[in-house]
mmCIF file of C-alpha atoms in Angstrom:
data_model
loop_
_atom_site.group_PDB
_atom_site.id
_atom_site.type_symbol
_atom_site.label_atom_id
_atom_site.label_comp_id
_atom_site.label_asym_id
_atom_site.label_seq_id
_atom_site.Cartn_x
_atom_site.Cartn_y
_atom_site.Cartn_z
ATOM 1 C CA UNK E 123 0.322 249.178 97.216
ATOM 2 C CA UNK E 124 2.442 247.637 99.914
ATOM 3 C CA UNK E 125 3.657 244.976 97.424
ATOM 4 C CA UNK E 126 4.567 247.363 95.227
ATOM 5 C CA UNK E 127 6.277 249.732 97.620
ATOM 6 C CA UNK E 128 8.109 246.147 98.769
ATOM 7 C CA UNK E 129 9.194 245.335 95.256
ATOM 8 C CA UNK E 130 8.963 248.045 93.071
ATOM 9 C CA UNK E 131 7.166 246.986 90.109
ATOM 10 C CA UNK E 132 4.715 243.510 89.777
ATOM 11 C CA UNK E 133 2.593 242.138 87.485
ATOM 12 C CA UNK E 134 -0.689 241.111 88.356
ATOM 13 C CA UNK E 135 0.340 237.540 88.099
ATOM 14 C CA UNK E 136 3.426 238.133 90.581
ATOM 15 C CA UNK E 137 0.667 240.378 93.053
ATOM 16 C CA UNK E 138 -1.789 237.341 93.331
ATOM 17 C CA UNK E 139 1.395 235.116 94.760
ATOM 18 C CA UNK E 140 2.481 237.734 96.866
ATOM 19 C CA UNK E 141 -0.638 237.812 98.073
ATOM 20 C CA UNK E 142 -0.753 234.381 98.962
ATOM 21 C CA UNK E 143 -2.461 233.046 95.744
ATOM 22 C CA UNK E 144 -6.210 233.481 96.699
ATOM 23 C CA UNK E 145 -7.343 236.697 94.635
ATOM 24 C CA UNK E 146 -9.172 236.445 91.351
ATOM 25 C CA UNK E 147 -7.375 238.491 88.754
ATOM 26 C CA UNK E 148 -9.941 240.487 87.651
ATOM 27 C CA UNK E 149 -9.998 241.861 90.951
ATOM 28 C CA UNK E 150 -6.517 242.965 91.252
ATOM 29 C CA UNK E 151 -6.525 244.252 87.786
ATOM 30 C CA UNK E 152 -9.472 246.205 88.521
ATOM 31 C CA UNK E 153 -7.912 247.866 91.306
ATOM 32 C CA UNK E 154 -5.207 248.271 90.033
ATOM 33 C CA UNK E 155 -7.095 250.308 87.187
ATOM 34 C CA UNK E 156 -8.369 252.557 89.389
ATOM 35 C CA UNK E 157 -5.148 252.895 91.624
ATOM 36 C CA UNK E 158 -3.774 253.517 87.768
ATOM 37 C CA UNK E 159 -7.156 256.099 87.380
ATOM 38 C CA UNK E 160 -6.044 257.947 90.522
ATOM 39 C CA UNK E 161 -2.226 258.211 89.581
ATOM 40 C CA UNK E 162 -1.347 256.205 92.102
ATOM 41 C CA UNK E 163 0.405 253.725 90.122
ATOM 42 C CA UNK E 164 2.041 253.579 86.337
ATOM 43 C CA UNK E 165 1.643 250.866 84.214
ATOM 44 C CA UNK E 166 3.979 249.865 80.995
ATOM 45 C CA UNK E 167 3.998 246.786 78.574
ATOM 46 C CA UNK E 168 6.699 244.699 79.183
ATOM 47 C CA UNK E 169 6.584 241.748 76.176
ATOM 48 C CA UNK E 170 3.283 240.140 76.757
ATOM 49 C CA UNK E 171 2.869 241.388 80.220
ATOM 50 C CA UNK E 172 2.169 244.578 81.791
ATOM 51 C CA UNK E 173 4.559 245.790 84.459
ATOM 52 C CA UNK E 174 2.940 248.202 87.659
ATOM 53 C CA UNK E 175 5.233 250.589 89.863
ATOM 54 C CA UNK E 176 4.567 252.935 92.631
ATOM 55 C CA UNK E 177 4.250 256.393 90.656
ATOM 56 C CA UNK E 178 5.417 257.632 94.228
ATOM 57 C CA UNK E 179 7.625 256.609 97.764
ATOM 58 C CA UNK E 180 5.581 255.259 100.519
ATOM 59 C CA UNK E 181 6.558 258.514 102.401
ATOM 60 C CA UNK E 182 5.811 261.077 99.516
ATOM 61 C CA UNK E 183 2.638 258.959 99.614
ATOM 62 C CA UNK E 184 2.187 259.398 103.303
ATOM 63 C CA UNK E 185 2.959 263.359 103.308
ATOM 64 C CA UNK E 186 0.208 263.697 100.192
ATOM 65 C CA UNK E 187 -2.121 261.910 102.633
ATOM 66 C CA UNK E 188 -1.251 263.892 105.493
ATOM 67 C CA UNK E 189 -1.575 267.133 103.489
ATOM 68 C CA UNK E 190 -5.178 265.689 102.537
ATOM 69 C CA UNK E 191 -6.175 265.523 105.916
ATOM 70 C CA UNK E 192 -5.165 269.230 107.445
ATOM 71 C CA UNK E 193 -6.295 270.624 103.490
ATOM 72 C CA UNK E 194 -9.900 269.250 104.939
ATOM 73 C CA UNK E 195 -9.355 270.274 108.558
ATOM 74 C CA UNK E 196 -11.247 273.460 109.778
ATOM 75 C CA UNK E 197 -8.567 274.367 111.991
ATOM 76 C CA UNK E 198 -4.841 273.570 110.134
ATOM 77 C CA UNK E 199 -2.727 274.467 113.166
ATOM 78 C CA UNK E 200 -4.562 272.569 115.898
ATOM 79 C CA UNK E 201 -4.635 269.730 113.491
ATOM 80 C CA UNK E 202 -0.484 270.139 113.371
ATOM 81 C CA UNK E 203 -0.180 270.510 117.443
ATOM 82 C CA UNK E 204 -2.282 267.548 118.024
ATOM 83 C CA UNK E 205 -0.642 265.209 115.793
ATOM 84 C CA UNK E 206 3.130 266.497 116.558
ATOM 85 C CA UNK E 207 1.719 265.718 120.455
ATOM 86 C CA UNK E 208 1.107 262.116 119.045
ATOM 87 C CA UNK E 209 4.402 261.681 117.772
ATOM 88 C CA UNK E 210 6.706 259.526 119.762
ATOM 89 C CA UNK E 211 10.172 261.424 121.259
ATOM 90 C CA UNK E 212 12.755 259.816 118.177
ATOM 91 C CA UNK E 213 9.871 261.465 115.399
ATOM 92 C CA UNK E 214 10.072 264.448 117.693
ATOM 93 C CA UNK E 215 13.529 264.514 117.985
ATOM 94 C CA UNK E 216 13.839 263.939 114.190
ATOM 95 C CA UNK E 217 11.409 267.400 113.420
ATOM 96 C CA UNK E 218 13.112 269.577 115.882
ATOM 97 C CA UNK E 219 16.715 269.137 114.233
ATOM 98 C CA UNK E 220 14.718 269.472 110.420
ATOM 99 C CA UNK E 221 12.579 272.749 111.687
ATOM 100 C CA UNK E 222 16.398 273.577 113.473
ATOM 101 C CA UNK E 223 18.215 273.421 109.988
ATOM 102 C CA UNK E 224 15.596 275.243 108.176
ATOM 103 C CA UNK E 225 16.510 278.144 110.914
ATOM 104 C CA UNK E 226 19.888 278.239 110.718
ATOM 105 C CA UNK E 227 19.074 278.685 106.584
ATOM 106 C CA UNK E 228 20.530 275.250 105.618
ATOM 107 C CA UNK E 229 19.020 273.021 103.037
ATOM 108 C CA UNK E 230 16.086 270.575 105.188
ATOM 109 C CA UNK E 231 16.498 266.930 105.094
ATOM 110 C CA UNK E 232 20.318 267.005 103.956
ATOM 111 C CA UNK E 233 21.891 267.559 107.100
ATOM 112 C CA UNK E 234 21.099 266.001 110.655
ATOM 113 C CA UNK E 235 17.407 265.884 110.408
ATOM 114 C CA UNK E 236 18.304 262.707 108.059
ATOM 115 C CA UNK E 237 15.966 259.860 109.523
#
């Protein structure tokens, strides 16, 4: 995923070389089947090659695991507390002006609480 995240869409000729040339390619193809099987990726036919992309951002990718973790959590808002306590004071910074729009009824993400 990280090489695809870095350069949008590969082929598993172009993954082996970016990842330094020592994989066999069944191997990537196979995972990249089942990253394919668990729509993490898309894959289209380009010529006699087939073409894989990201079906989604590192960061929508992030907040979907994120959401995985408190969904299994037994207690959702002590999960939250403890991992906005482990956030450093520019992510904390960067939540209190988003939850701070939100409040004041503007649109969150669009205005200040930009990253």
């Amino acid at each position: 995923m990280e090489q695809l995240w870095a350069h949008d869409e590969r082929t598993i000729r172009e993954l082996i070389t970016g990842l330094g040339g020592h994989h066999a390619y069944t191997t990537i193809a196979t995972v990249l089947t089942n990253l394919e099987r668990k729509d993490l990726v898309t894959a289209s036919r380009k010529g006699r090659s087939v073409r894989y992309r990201p079906r989604h951002p590192r960061s929508e990718h992030a907040a979907r695991l994120m959401e995985q973790a408190l969904s299994s959590s037994n207690d959702r808002g002590a999960s939250i507390l403890h991992f906005v306590r482990s956030m450093d004071e520019r992510e904390t910074a960067l939540l209190r002006r988003y939850l701070d729009d939100m409040d004041a009824g503007g649109t969150p993400g669009s205005g200040s609480a930009a990253p």
